[in-house]
Short mmCIF file of C-alpha atoms in Angstrom, two decimals:
data_model
loop_
_atom_site.label_atom_id
_atom_site.label_comp_id
_atom_site.label_asym_id
_atom_site.label_seq_id
_atom_site.Cartn_x
_atom_site.Cartn_y
_atom_site.Cartn_z
CA MET U 1 -15.18 39.45 51.52
CA GLU U 2 -11.80 40.54 50.44
CA PRO U 3 -11.97 41.37 46.76
CA ALA U 4 -8.99 43.68 47.09
CA CYS U 5 -6.84 40.77 48.28
CA THR U 6 -8.22 37.94 46.23
CA GLY U 7 -10.58 38.89 43.40
CA ARG U 8 -10.68 36.54 40.47
CA PHE U 9 -6.90 36.12 40.09
CA ARG U 10 -7.62 36.46 36.37
CA ALA U 11 -5.48 39.51 35.92
CA ILE U 12 -2.38 37.76 37.19
CA VAL U 13 -2.60 34.41 35.46
CA ALA U 14 -0.79 33.89 32.19
CA THR U 15 -3.07 33.59 29.21
CA VAL U 16 -3.04 31.55 26.09
CA VAL U 17 -4.99 32.00 22.91
CA ILE U 18 -7.77 29.51 22.26
CA SER U 19 -9.63 29.69 18.98
CA SER U 20 -13.10 31.12 19.35
CA LEU U 21 -16.03 28.79 19.42
CA SER U 22 -17.75 30.34 16.46
CA ALA U 23 -18.06 33.47 14.38
CA ILE U 24 -19.72 35.89 16.76
CA ALA U 25 -20.19 39.03 14.78
CA SER U 26 -22.43 38.42 11.82
CA PRO U 27 -23.04 35.47 9.47
CA GLY U 28 -19.93 34.85 7.43
CA ALA U 29 -17.72 36.95 9.69
CA LYS U 30 -14.26 35.66 10.43
CA ALA U 31 -14.01 33.96 13.81
CA GLN U 32 -12.17 36.06 16.35
CA GLU U 33 -9.61 34.73 18.76
CA VAL U 34 -10.31 35.09 22.46
CA GLU U 35 -7.70 34.71 25.14
CA TYR U 36 -8.31 32.36 28.06
CA PRO U 37 -6.18 31.61 31.13
CA ALA U 38 -3.27 29.23 30.72
CA GLY U 39 -4.35 25.62 31.02
CA PHE U 40 -7.98 26.46 30.43
CA ASP U 41 -8.19 23.87 27.68
CA GLU U 42 -7.20 21.10 30.11
CA GLU U 43 -9.83 18.84 31.64
CA ALA U 44 -11.49 20.19 34.78
CA THR U 45 -11.45 18.35 38.10
CA TYR U 46 -14.64 17.01 39.63
CA TYR U 47 -14.89 17.42 43.42
CA PRO U 48 -17.55 15.04 44.76
CA GLN U 49 -16.52 15.56 48.41
CA ALA U 50 -16.87 19.32 48.09
CA LEU U 51 -20.31 19.40 46.51
CA GLY U 52 -23.72 19.70 48.07
CA PRO U 53 -27.03 18.28 46.83
CA LEU U 54 -28.04 21.18 44.58
CA THR U 55 -28.72 20.23 40.98
CA ARG U 56 -30.19 22.15 38.06
CA PRO U 57 -31.43 19.69 35.41
CA ILE U 58 -30.63 21.05 31.96
CA THR U 59 -31.20 20.02 28.38
CA THR U 60 -28.34 17.65 27.69
CA SER U 61 -27.77 14.10 26.50
CA SER U 62 -24.77 13.64 28.77
CA ALA U 63 -24.78 12.75 32.45
CA GLU U 64 -21.19 14.00 32.64
CA ALA U 65 -22.19 17.37 31.21
CA GLN U 66 -24.96 17.61 33.81
CA LYS U 67 -22.49 16.73 36.56
CA PHE U 68 -19.98 19.42 35.60
CA PHE U 69 -22.75 21.95 35.01
CA ASP U 70 -24.08 21.40 38.54
CA GLN U 71 -20.58 21.76 39.92
CA GLY U 72 -20.17 25.03 38.03
CA VAL U 73 -23.42 26.37 39.47
CA GLN U 74 -22.33 25.51 43.01
CA MET U 75 -18.97 27.14 42.39
CA MET U 76 -20.69 30.31 41.21
CA TYR U 77 -22.83 30.40 44.33
CA ALA U 78 -19.63 29.95 46.35
CA PHE U 79 -18.01 32.97 44.62
CA THR U 80 -15.21 31.05 42.90
CA PRO U 81 -15.95 32.01 39.28
CA LEU U 82 -12.72 30.93 37.59
CA ARG U 83 -13.18 27.39 38.88
CA ALA U 84 -16.80 27.59 37.73
CA ALA U 85 -15.78 28.67 34.24
CA ARG U 86 -13.48 25.66 33.99
CA SER U 87 -16.28 23.35 35.12
CA PHE U 88 -18.74 24.78 32.61
CA ARG U 89 -16.10 24.41 29.90
CA GLN U 90 -15.72 20.74 30.83
CA ALA U 91 -19.50 20.35 30.55
CA GLN U 92 -19.25 21.75 27.01
CA ARG U 93 -16.66 19.13 26.15
CA GLU U 94 -18.98 16.41 27.40
CA ASP U 95 -21.88 17.79 25.32
CA PRO U 96 -20.92 20.34 22.63
CA ASN U 97 -24.62 20.96 21.94
CA CYS U 98 -25.44 21.93 25.54
CA ALA U 99 -26.66 25.52 25.30
CA MET U 100 -26.81 25.97 29.07
CA CYS U 101 -23.21 24.85 29.44
CA PHE U 102 -22.18 27.87 27.35
CA TRP U 103 -24.63 30.07 29.26
CA GLY U 104 -22.94 28.95 32.48
CA GLU U 105 -19.50 29.92 31.31
CA ALA U 106 -20.80 33.29 30.15
CA TRP U 107 -22.27 33.79 33.63
CA ALA U 108 -18.91 32.92 35.19
CA TRP U 109 -17.01 35.61 33.26
CA GLY U 110 -19.46 38.33 34.29
CA PRO U 111 -19.53 40.67 37.28
CA TYR U 112 -20.53 39.30 40.66
CA LEU U 113 -20.81 40.69 44.17
CA ASN U 114 -17.12 40.37 44.96
CA GLY U 115 -15.67 41.37 41.63
CA GLY U 116 -16.29 43.40 38.53
CA MET U 117 -15.71 42.53 34.92
CA GLY U 118 -12.27 43.02 33.39
CA ARG U 119 -11.12 43.70 29.86
CA ASP U 120 -10.20 40.05 29.26
CA ASP U 121 -13.52 38.80 30.66
CA ALA U 122 -15.74 40.64 28.18
CA PRO U 123 -14.88 38.71 24.99
CA ARG U 124 -14.96 35.42 26.90
CA ALA U 125 -18.45 36.10 28.21
CA TYR U 126 -19.67 37.39 24.85
CA GLU U 127 -18.30 34.45 22.91
CA ASN U 128 -19.98 31.94 25.20
CA ILE U 129 -23.38 33.61 25.34
CA MET U 130 -23.43 33.91 21.53
CA LYS U 131 -22.75 30.20 21.25
CA ALA U 132 -25.52 29.53 23.77
CA LYS U 133 -27.92 31.63 21.68
CA ALA U 134 -26.97 29.74 18.54
CA LEU U 135 -27.73 26.42 20.23
CA ALA U 136 -30.82 27.48 22.17
CA ALA U 137 -33.44 26.97 19.48
CA GLU U 138 -32.84 23.22 19.28
CA HIS U 139 -31.07 22.47 22.56
CA ALA U 140 -32.85 24.43 25.30
CA ASN U 141 -36.25 24.43 26.93
CA GLU U 142 -38.43 27.48 27.53
CA VAL U 143 -36.87 28.72 30.77
CA GLU U 144 -33.37 28.03 29.48
CA ARG U 145 -34.02 30.08 26.36
CA ALA U 146 -35.30 32.90 28.55
CA LEU U 147 -32.17 32.82 30.72
CA ILE U 148 -29.91 32.77 27.68
CA GLU U 149 -31.74 35.67 26.07
CA ALA U 150 -31.53 37.69 29.30
CA MET U 151 -27.81 36.99 29.69
CA SER U 152 -27.16 38.07 26.10
CA VAL U 153 -27.98 41.72 26.87
CA ARG U 154 -25.35 41.73 29.60
CA TYR U 155 -22.26 41.47 27.41
CA ALA U 156 -20.47 43.06 24.47
CA MET U 157 -17.33 41.87 22.71
CA GLU U 158 -15.33 44.90 23.83
CA HIS U 159 -15.08 45.89 27.48
CA ASP U 160 -16.37 49.38 28.18
CA SER U 161 -16.38 50.37 31.83
CA GLU U 162 -18.53 53.42 31.10
CA SER U 163 -21.38 51.31 29.71
CA ARG U 164 -21.11 48.57 32.35
CA ARG U 165 -23.79 50.08 34.57
CA GLU U 166 -26.21 50.45 31.66
CA MET U 167 -25.70 46.83 30.62
CA ASP U 168 -26.18 45.64 34.21
CA GLU U 169 -29.46 47.56 34.32
CA GLU U 170 -30.57 46.01 31.03
CA TYR U 171 -29.73 42.58 32.39
CA ALA U 172 -31.73 43.24 35.58
CA ASP U 173 -34.71 44.37 33.47
CA ALA U 174 -34.42 41.24 31.34
CA MET U 175 -34.24 39.04 34.44
CA ALA U 176 -37.34 40.77 35.79
CA GLU U 177 -39.22 39.51 32.74
CA VAL U 178 -37.84 36.01 33.21
CA TYR U 179 -38.84 36.09 36.88
CA GLN U 180 -42.33 37.26 35.99
CA ARG U 181 -42.71 34.23 33.74
CA PHE U 182 -41.07 31.73 36.12
CA PRO U 183 -41.58 33.03 39.68
CA TYR U 184 -41.29 29.60 41.29
CA ASP U 185 -37.97 28.71 39.71
CA VAL U 186 -35.36 29.06 42.47
CA GLU U 187 -32.45 29.63 40.08
CA VAL U 188 -34.39 32.36 38.29
CA GLY U 189 -35.23 34.02 41.61
CA THR U 190 -31.64 33.82 42.78
CA LEU U 191 -30.23 35.25 39.55
CA TYR U 192 -32.81 38.03 39.50
CA GLY U 193 -31.97 38.93 43.10
CA GLU U 194 -28.28 38.98 42.25
CA SER U 195 -28.86 41.20 39.20
CA LEU U 196 -30.56 43.78 41.43
CA MET U 197 -27.90 43.58 44.13
CA LEU U 198 -25.24 44.41 41.56
CA LEU U 199 -26.96 47.76 41.05
CA GLU U 200 -26.58 48.71 44.73
CA PRO U 201 -23.46 50.04 46.49
CA ARG U 202 -21.38 47.07 47.60
CA ARG U 203 -19.96 48.65 50.75
CA GLY U 204 -21.53 50.47 53.65
CA ARG U 205 -24.87 50.14 55.36
CA TRP U 206 -28.15 49.56 53.54
CA ASP U 207 -31.37 51.38 54.40
CA ILE U 208 -34.02 48.73 54.94
CA GLU U 209 -36.70 51.28 54.02
CA LYS U 210 -35.20 51.89 50.58
CA PRO U 211 -37.55 50.46 47.91
CA ALA U 212 -34.69 48.83 45.98
CA VAL U 213 -33.51 47.04 49.13
CA GLN U 214 -37.04 45.93 49.97
CA LYS U 215 -37.43 44.56 46.46
CA ILE U 216 -34.23 42.53 46.75
CA HIS U 217 -35.32 41.17 50.11
CA ALA U 218 -38.76 40.23 48.79
CA ILE U 219 -37.38 38.32 45.80
CA LEU U 220 -34.83 36.39 47.84
CA GLU U 221 -37.35 35.71 50.60
CA ALA U 222 -39.79 34.30 48.05
CA THR U 223 -37.03 32.08 46.68
CA LEU U 224 -36.01 30.88 50.13
CA ALA U 225 -39.65 30.17 50.95
CA ILE U 226 -39.47 27.55 48.19
CA ASP U 227 -36.07 26.20 49.28
CA ILE U 228 -34.59 27.56 52.51
CA LYS U 229 -31.45 25.50 51.92
CA HIS U 230 -30.66 27.05 48.54
CA PRO U 231 -26.99 28.11 48.76
CA GLY U 232 -27.16 30.88 46.19
CA ALA U 233 -30.28 32.57 47.51
CA CYS U 234 -29.13 32.35 51.13
CA HIS U 235 -25.62 33.56 50.34
CA LEU U 236 -27.07 36.64 48.69
CA TYR U 237 -29.69 37.13 51.41
CA VAL U 238 -27.04 37.15 54.13
CA HIS U 239 -25.23 39.91 52.24
CA ALA U 240 -28.49 41.77 51.61
CA THR U 241 -29.50 41.77 55.29
CA GLU U 242 -26.26 42.04 57.26
CA PRO U 243 -25.69 45.76 56.53
CA THR U 244 -29.27 46.60 57.58
CA VAL U 245 -30.88 46.98 60.99
CA LYS U 246 -32.49 43.54 60.55
CA PRO U 247 -29.60 41.09 60.09
CA GLU U 248 -31.55 38.44 61.97
CA LYS U 249 -33.81 37.99 58.96
CA ALA U 250 -31.19 35.69 57.45
CA GLU U 251 -30.68 33.48 60.51
CA ALA U 252 -33.07 30.74 59.40
CA CYS U 253 -31.32 30.10 56.10
CA ALA U 254 -27.85 30.80 57.51
CA ASP U 255 -28.28 27.82 59.81
CA HIS U 256 -28.38 25.61 56.69
CA LEU U 257 -25.92 27.48 54.50
CA GLY U 258 -22.60 26.10 55.69
CA ALA U 259 -23.57 22.51 54.90
CA SER U 260 -25.10 23.31 51.52
CA ILE U 261 -21.71 23.14 49.72
CA PRO U 262 -19.51 21.44 52.33
CA GLY U 263 -16.19 21.85 50.54
CA ALA U 264 -16.56 25.53 49.65
CA SER U 265 -14.83 27.46 52.41
CA HIS U 266 -16.58 30.72 51.58
CA ILE U 267 -20.02 29.12 51.87
CA GLN U 268 -19.05 27.53 55.19
CA HIS U 269 -17.87 30.89 56.44
CA MET U 270 -20.85 32.92 55.23
CA PRO U 271 -23.25 32.21 58.14
CA SER U 272 -20.83 34.09 60.39
CA HIS U 273 -21.74 37.33 58.63
CA THR U 274 -25.17 36.95 60.18
CA TYR U 275 -24.00 35.35 63.42
CA ASN U 276 -21.59 38.20 64.16
CA ARG U 277 -24.36 40.75 63.77
CA VAL U 278 -26.78 38.95 66.09
CA GLY U 279 -24.25 37.90 68.73
CA ARG U 280 -23.98 34.19 68.00
CA TRP U 281 -20.23 34.30 68.47
CA GLY U 282 -19.73 30.60 69.16
CA ASP U 283 -21.53 29.70 65.96
CA ALA U 284 -19.44 32.27 64.09
CA VAL U 285 -16.26 30.68 65.43
CA ARG U 286 -17.45 27.23 64.36
CA ALA U 287 -18.38 28.45 60.87
CA ASN U 288 -14.97 29.98 60.30
CA LEU U 289 -13.10 27.02 61.74
CA ASP U 290 -14.96 24.84 59.25
CA ALA U 291 -14.05 27.28 56.49
CA TRP U 292 -10.39 27.38 57.45
CA HIS U 293 -10.28 23.60 57.59
CA SER U 294 -11.64 23.49 54.03
CA ASP U 295 -8.96 25.98 53.01
CA LEU U 296 -6.41 23.50 54.37
CA ARG U 297 -8.14 20.49 52.80
CA ALA U 298 -7.96 22.26 49.44
CA GLU U 299 -4.25 21.44 49.38
CA HIS U 300 -5.33 17.81 48.98
CA ASP U 301 -7.76 18.65 46.15
CA ILE U 302 -10.89 17.76 48.11
CA ALA U 303 -12.18 21.27 48.83
CA TRP U 304 -11.94 24.83 47.49
CA ALA U 305 -9.94 27.50 49.28
CA ILE U 306 -11.88 30.74 48.82
CA TYR U 307 -10.74 33.94 50.58
CA PRO U 308 -8.72 32.12 53.29
CA SER U 309 -7.44 35.36 54.83
CA HIS U 310 -10.99 36.61 55.20
CA ASN U 311 -12.00 33.38 56.92
CA LEU U 312 -9.13 33.81 59.38
CA HIS U 313 -9.99 37.47 59.98
CA MET U 314 -13.59 36.59 60.78
CA LEU U 315 -12.36 33.74 62.97
CA LEU U 316 -10.05 35.86 65.09
CA PHE U 317 -12.72 38.55 65.39
CA ALA U 318 -15.48 36.17 66.51
CA ALA U 319 -13.17 34.27 68.85
CA SER U 320 -12.03 37.55 70.41
CA MET U 321 -15.64 38.46 71.13
CA ASP U 322 -16.42 34.93 72.37
CA GLY U 323 -13.56 34.78 74.85
CA GLN U 324 -11.79 31.99 72.99
CA GLY U 325 -8.27 33.27 73.40
CA ALA U 326 -6.37 30.27 72.07
CA VAL U 327 -8.46 30.17 68.90
CA ALA U 328 -8.20 33.93 68.37
CA ILE U 329 -4.43 34.03 68.82
CA GLN U 330 -3.84 31.02 66.58
CA ALA U 331 -6.06 32.58 63.91
CA GLY U 332 -3.99 35.75 64.24
CA ARG U 333 -0.82 33.73 63.70
CA ASP U 334 -2.27 31.94 60.69
CA TYR U 335 -3.46 35.26 59.26
CA GLY U 336 0.13 36.49 59.48
CA LYS U 337 1.30 33.46 57.53
CA THR U 338 -1.38 34.00 54.88
CA VAL U 339 -1.21 37.78 54.38
CA ARG U 340 1.96 39.78 53.89
CA SER U 341 2.59 41.86 57.03
CA GLY U 342 -0.55 40.40 58.57
CA ASN U 343 1.25 39.33 61.74
CA PHE U 344 -0.01 42.44 63.55
CA TYR U 345 -3.19 40.50 64.31
CA GLU U 346 -1.19 38.06 66.40
CA ALA U 347 -0.22 41.00 68.61
CA MET U 348 -3.75 42.44 68.60
CA THR U 349 -5.32 39.16 69.71
CA MET U 350 -2.68 38.73 72.40
CA LEU U 351 -3.53 42.22 73.65
CA ARG U 352 -7.22 41.40 73.82
CA PHE U 353 -6.44 38.42 76.07
CA GLY U 354 -3.75 40.00 78.23
CA ARG U 355 -0.76 38.08 76.86
CA PHE U 356 1.62 40.99 77.31
CA GLU U 357 4.87 39.09 77.84
CA GLU U 358 4.23 37.23 74.60
CA ILE U 359 3.65 40.50 72.74
CA LEU U 360 7.05 41.74 73.86
CA GLU U 361 8.64 38.52 72.63
CA LEU U 362 7.45 39.14 69.06
CA ASP U 363 10.36 40.29 66.93
CA ASP U 364 9.14 40.60 63.34
CA PRO U 365 7.46 43.99 62.91
CA PRO U 366 5.20 44.20 59.85
CA VAL U 367 5.65 46.45 56.85
CA GLY U 368 2.91 49.00 56.17
CA VAL U 369 2.03 52.12 58.10
CA ILE U 370 -1.26 50.88 59.55
CA GLN U 371 -0.01 47.37 60.20
CA ARG U 372 3.07 48.74 61.94
CA GLY U 373 0.87 51.18 63.83
CA PHE U 374 -1.23 48.34 65.24
CA TRP U 375 1.97 46.49 66.14
CA ASP U 376 3.39 49.57 67.90
CA PHE U 377 0.10 50.08 69.74
CA ALA U 378 0.21 46.51 71.06
CA ARG U 379 3.84 46.86 72.13
CA GLY U 380 3.20 50.18 73.82
CA TYR U 381 0.23 48.74 75.68
CA ALA U 382 2.27 45.70 76.73
CA HIS U 383 5.07 47.92 78.04
CA LEU U 384 2.53 49.92 80.03
CA ARG U 385 1.24 46.75 81.66
CA ASP U 386 4.89 45.87 82.33
CA ILE U 387 5.14 49.13 84.31
CA ASP U 388 7.27 50.88 81.73
CA ALA U 389 5.40 54.10 81.02
CA ASN U 390 8.33 55.67 79.18
CA ARG U 391 8.40 52.89 76.58
CA ALA U 392 4.62 53.08 76.36
CA ARG U 393 4.81 56.80 75.58
CA PHE U 394 7.52 56.16 73.00
CA TYR U 395 5.21 53.81 71.12
CA LEU U 396 2.22 56.12 71.60
CA GLU U 397 4.07 58.92 69.85
CA LYS U 398 4.88 56.59 66.96
CA VAL U 399 1.24 55.60 66.59
CA LYS U 400 0.01 59.20 66.82
CA LEU U 401 2.54 60.38 64.25
CA ALA U 402 1.46 57.65 61.85
CA ALA U 403 -2.19 58.57 62.40
CA GLN U 404 -1.45 62.21 61.60
CA THR U 405 0.80 61.72 58.57
CA ALA U 406 -0.02 58.43 56.87
CA SER U 407 -2.20 58.36 53.78
CA GLY U 408 -2.76 54.60 53.52
CA SER U 409 -5.83 52.56 54.30
CA PHE U 410 -6.72 49.08 55.53
CA ARG U 411 -9.92 47.48 54.24
CA GLY U 412 -11.08 50.92 53.17
CA HIS U 413 -10.45 52.56 56.54
CA SER U 414 -7.96 55.40 56.76
CA ALA U 415 -4.83 55.31 58.86
CA ALA U 416 -6.05 58.43 60.65
CA ASP U 417 -9.22 56.66 61.79
CA LEU U 418 -7.86 53.24 62.70
CA LEU U 419 -4.71 54.46 64.37
CA GLY U 420 -6.66 57.30 65.94
CA VAL U 421 -8.81 54.78 67.81
CA VAL U 422 -5.95 52.66 69.13
CA ALA U 423 -3.83 55.71 69.95
CA GLY U 424 -6.75 56.96 72.03
CA ILE U 425 -6.94 53.68 73.94
CA LEU U 426 -3.21 53.67 74.68
CA GLU U 427 -3.08 57.35 75.59
CA ALA U 428 -6.06 56.98 77.91
CA GLU U 429 -4.47 54.06 79.72
CA ILE U 430 -1.24 56.03 80.16
CA LEU U 431 -3.23 58.96 81.56
CA ARG U 432 -5.13 56.58 83.81
CA ALA U 433 -1.86 55.23 85.19
CA GLU U 434 -0.92 58.84 85.99
CA ASP U 435 -4.26 59.46 87.78
CA GLU U 436 -5.40 61.78 84.98
CA ASN U 437 -8.77 60.06 84.77
CA GLU U 438 -10.84 63.01 83.54
CA ARG U 439 -8.48 63.56 80.65
CA ALA U 440 -8.50 59.83 79.96
CA VAL U 441 -12.30 59.91 79.68
CA GLU U 442 -12.10 62.72 77.14
CA VAL U 443 -9.53 60.85 75.06
CA LEU U 444 -11.60 57.67 75.05
CA GLU U 445 -14.77 59.54 74.15
CA ALA U 446 -12.94 61.02 71.17
CA ALA U 447 -11.73 57.55 70.17
CA ILE U 448 -15.30 56.25 70.33
CA VAL U 449 -16.48 59.03 68.03
CA ILE U 450 -13.91 57.88 65.48
CA GLU U 451 -14.84 54.23 66.02
CA ASP U 452 -18.53 54.95 65.51
CA GLY U 453 -17.69 56.76 62.28
CA LEU U 454 -16.00 53.76 60.67
CA ARG U 455 -17.99 52.45 57.74
CA TYR U 456 -19.70 49.09 58.01
CA ASP U 457 -17.20 46.29 57.53
CA GLU U 458 -17.32 42.52 57.66
CA PRO U 459 -15.64 42.05 60.05
CA GLU U 460 -14.46 45.23 61.66
CA PRO U 461 -10.70 45.80 61.58
CA LEU U 462 -10.45 46.09 65.39
CA ASN U 463 -11.19 42.97 67.43
CA PHE U 464 -12.28 45.04 70.43
CA SER U 465 -14.11 48.28 71.16
CA ALA U 466 -12.85 51.46 72.81
CA ARG U 467 -16.04 51.33 74.87
CA HIS U 468 -14.60 48.39 76.81
CA TRP U 469 -11.88 50.74 78.09
CA LEU U 470 -14.19 53.67 78.77
CA GLY U 471 -16.67 51.50 80.67
CA ASP U 472 -13.92 50.06 82.85
CA LEU U 473 -12.52 53.52 83.58
CA LEU U 474 -15.95 54.88 84.54
CA LEU U 475 -16.44 51.96 86.93
CA GLU U 476 -13.15 52.82 88.62
CA MET U 477 -14.29 56.44 88.89
CA GLU U 478 -17.57 55.25 90.47
CA ARG U 479 -19.59 56.80 87.65
CA TYR U 480 -21.72 53.70 87.49
CA ALA U 481 -24.73 54.97 85.55
CA GLU U 482 -22.44 56.30 82.83
CA ALA U 483 -20.57 52.99 82.72
CA GLU U 484 -23.90 51.20 82.36
CA ALA U 485 -24.79 53.37 79.37
CA VAL U 486 -21.41 52.73 77.75
CA TYR U 487 -21.74 48.96 78.07
CA GLU U 488 -25.32 49.06 76.82
CA ALA U 489 -24.12 50.91 73.74
CA ALA U 490 -21.34 48.35 73.26
CA LEU U 491 -23.94 45.58 73.35
CA GLU U 492 -25.98 47.32 70.68
CA ASP U 493 -22.93 47.15 68.43
CA HIS U 494 -21.92 43.62 69.45
CA PRO U 495 -24.82 41.71 71.05
CA MET U 496 -24.07 38.98 73.60
CA ASN U 497 -20.48 40.14 73.85
CA GLY U 498 -19.13 38.76 77.12
CA TRP U 499 -16.70 41.59 77.76
CA SER U 500 -19.53 44.11 77.74
CA LEU U 501 -21.93 41.88 79.68
CA PHE U 502 -19.32 41.50 82.42
CA GLY U 503 -18.92 45.26 82.66
CA LEU U 504 -22.66 45.86 82.57
CA GLU U 505 -23.22 43.43 85.42
CA ALA U 506 -20.58 45.23 87.50
CA ALA U 507 -22.20 48.60 86.80
CA LEU U 508 -25.62 47.33 87.86
CA ARG U 509 -24.33 45.72 91.06
CA ALA U 510 -22.53 48.93 91.97
CA GLN U 511 -25.93 50.65 91.76
CA ASP U 512 -27.47 47.97 94.00
CA ARG U 513 -29.70 46.74 91.16
CA MET U 514 -29.13 43.12 92.02
CA SER U 515 -32.08 41.56 90.22
CA GLU U 516 -31.09 43.16 86.93
CA ALA U 517 -27.46 42.25 87.55
CA ASP U 518 -28.42 38.62 88.13
CA GLU U 519 -30.21 38.54 84.78
CA VAL U 520 -27.18 40.00 83.04
CA ASN U 521 -25.00 37.44 84.81
CA LYS U 522 -27.07 34.66 83.26
CA LEU U 523 -26.44 36.19 79.85
CA PHE U 524 -22.75 36.48 80.62
CA GLU U 525 -22.52 32.82 81.64
CA GLU U 526 -24.23 31.88 78.39
CA ALA U 527 -21.98 34.14 76.34
CA TRP U 528 -18.80 32.97 78.07
CA ALA U 529 -19.63 29.26 78.04
CA ARG U 530 -16.97 28.50 75.41
CA SER U 531 -14.36 30.87 76.80
CA ASP U 532 -10.92 29.71 77.88
CA THR U 533 -10.25 33.00 79.66
CA TRP U 534 -11.15 34.13 83.17
CA ILE U 535 -11.75 37.87 83.33
CA LYS U 536 -12.21 40.36 86.12
CA ALA U 537 -12.91 43.37 83.91
CA SER U 538 -13.83 44.24 80.33
CA ILE U 539 -10.15 44.85 79.57
CA PHE U 540 -6.75 43.50 80.55
#
């Protein structure tokens, strides 16, 4: 997820004033005007090729309203709320008495896992939920009235960031009552689970023993037990399990998730959040290729591009771990075309796969301290492999200076941490070339301490681990048991990672533990089955 890069895009679109749907203060009050994005009053597009089978039958006399409502629900589960709001608005046009169509738009303007609620969103949400309430008595069934009533406590006409938490808690309490009444309704279960997740920290690891986390898991698991292919419940469950020590809990539903809304790139990508954590790198590559292809198909209005840069980041990360060099490098190039100054990932993927001459041919250094630091790291490393230690040291000093002085961050990670890790790798390799192996070990161990201290991220900013360098160095120093431990630790972080399996096998063979080495070799052959790269070590 990249809310910092993408978000809702609501704050940057021009707005126009559309008359409010009704008086929303008290009977006889003058109708207020609420601003909506430019073009919001135009007819919405229907995307039959993008949609999956999910439908939520609602109280309506119009098949067209039902169609656009279902599309809006799928868009919400795919985390594209502005599109969803447009679809719900189209459903209202098809049936002006459809209470749930107004409920849907109110839902779309509210907070969700990847974005909070802005000042302009509050009156939009409030206006729509008030209209839904006004229609509910005659145009909604029992569960619909319950959902509308619960949603009504979530919003106020004026945005107040200080009371947002309190209103989210009230909404979660209201949804608990709805869930108690309708525990076998998959939409109710999904929405209740989401309401609880919004009360938890969005970033960082989750403690699976925490009662609030266990409650979220239980609700989503009960919902998935009814429908394991439900895109909303599975999407949330992947996010609720990936930062825990049990990410594999979501594998069963993740295997269905990508196909559940086939034109929503974010949904296609989402299984990779689980696959990365459990070491299914090939499946993670496939998921993100599918997502990126939908991002491209969106240009032809047959799919929805949702967080394309994130899809490419996950793709290059998974392909780097899976040994798919061509895919990783191309994803790095595409990332650079999608994100300003993102071309550093082209250099980083080339480094991972030993394409040093190509790194030195790159001639468009990125802007940004961290981005430039990664670029300089890759160039310094490439010069070292080109037997130019002086140039390597020149770039090392640039990276170290940036690590010591820069105040910026990348995906929430400080320049000191990220550049500290890569500076350690480059410095250690320079020391190694000078036969200063003991010092190189110390430098790499310090880099690993920094790497281990990085907060949980999806994916990690570095498409390799400093442990790959330390393990290789320890093998050269004939410290085989220590190398074994380093590679085992790397596999705990990134299961079924071929680079680490290769190193582990070498460490075991060096200790004459051939039977164990043979078993690891089988795992390596499985892990490297899709690789286009022959390796003779865990690093180039």
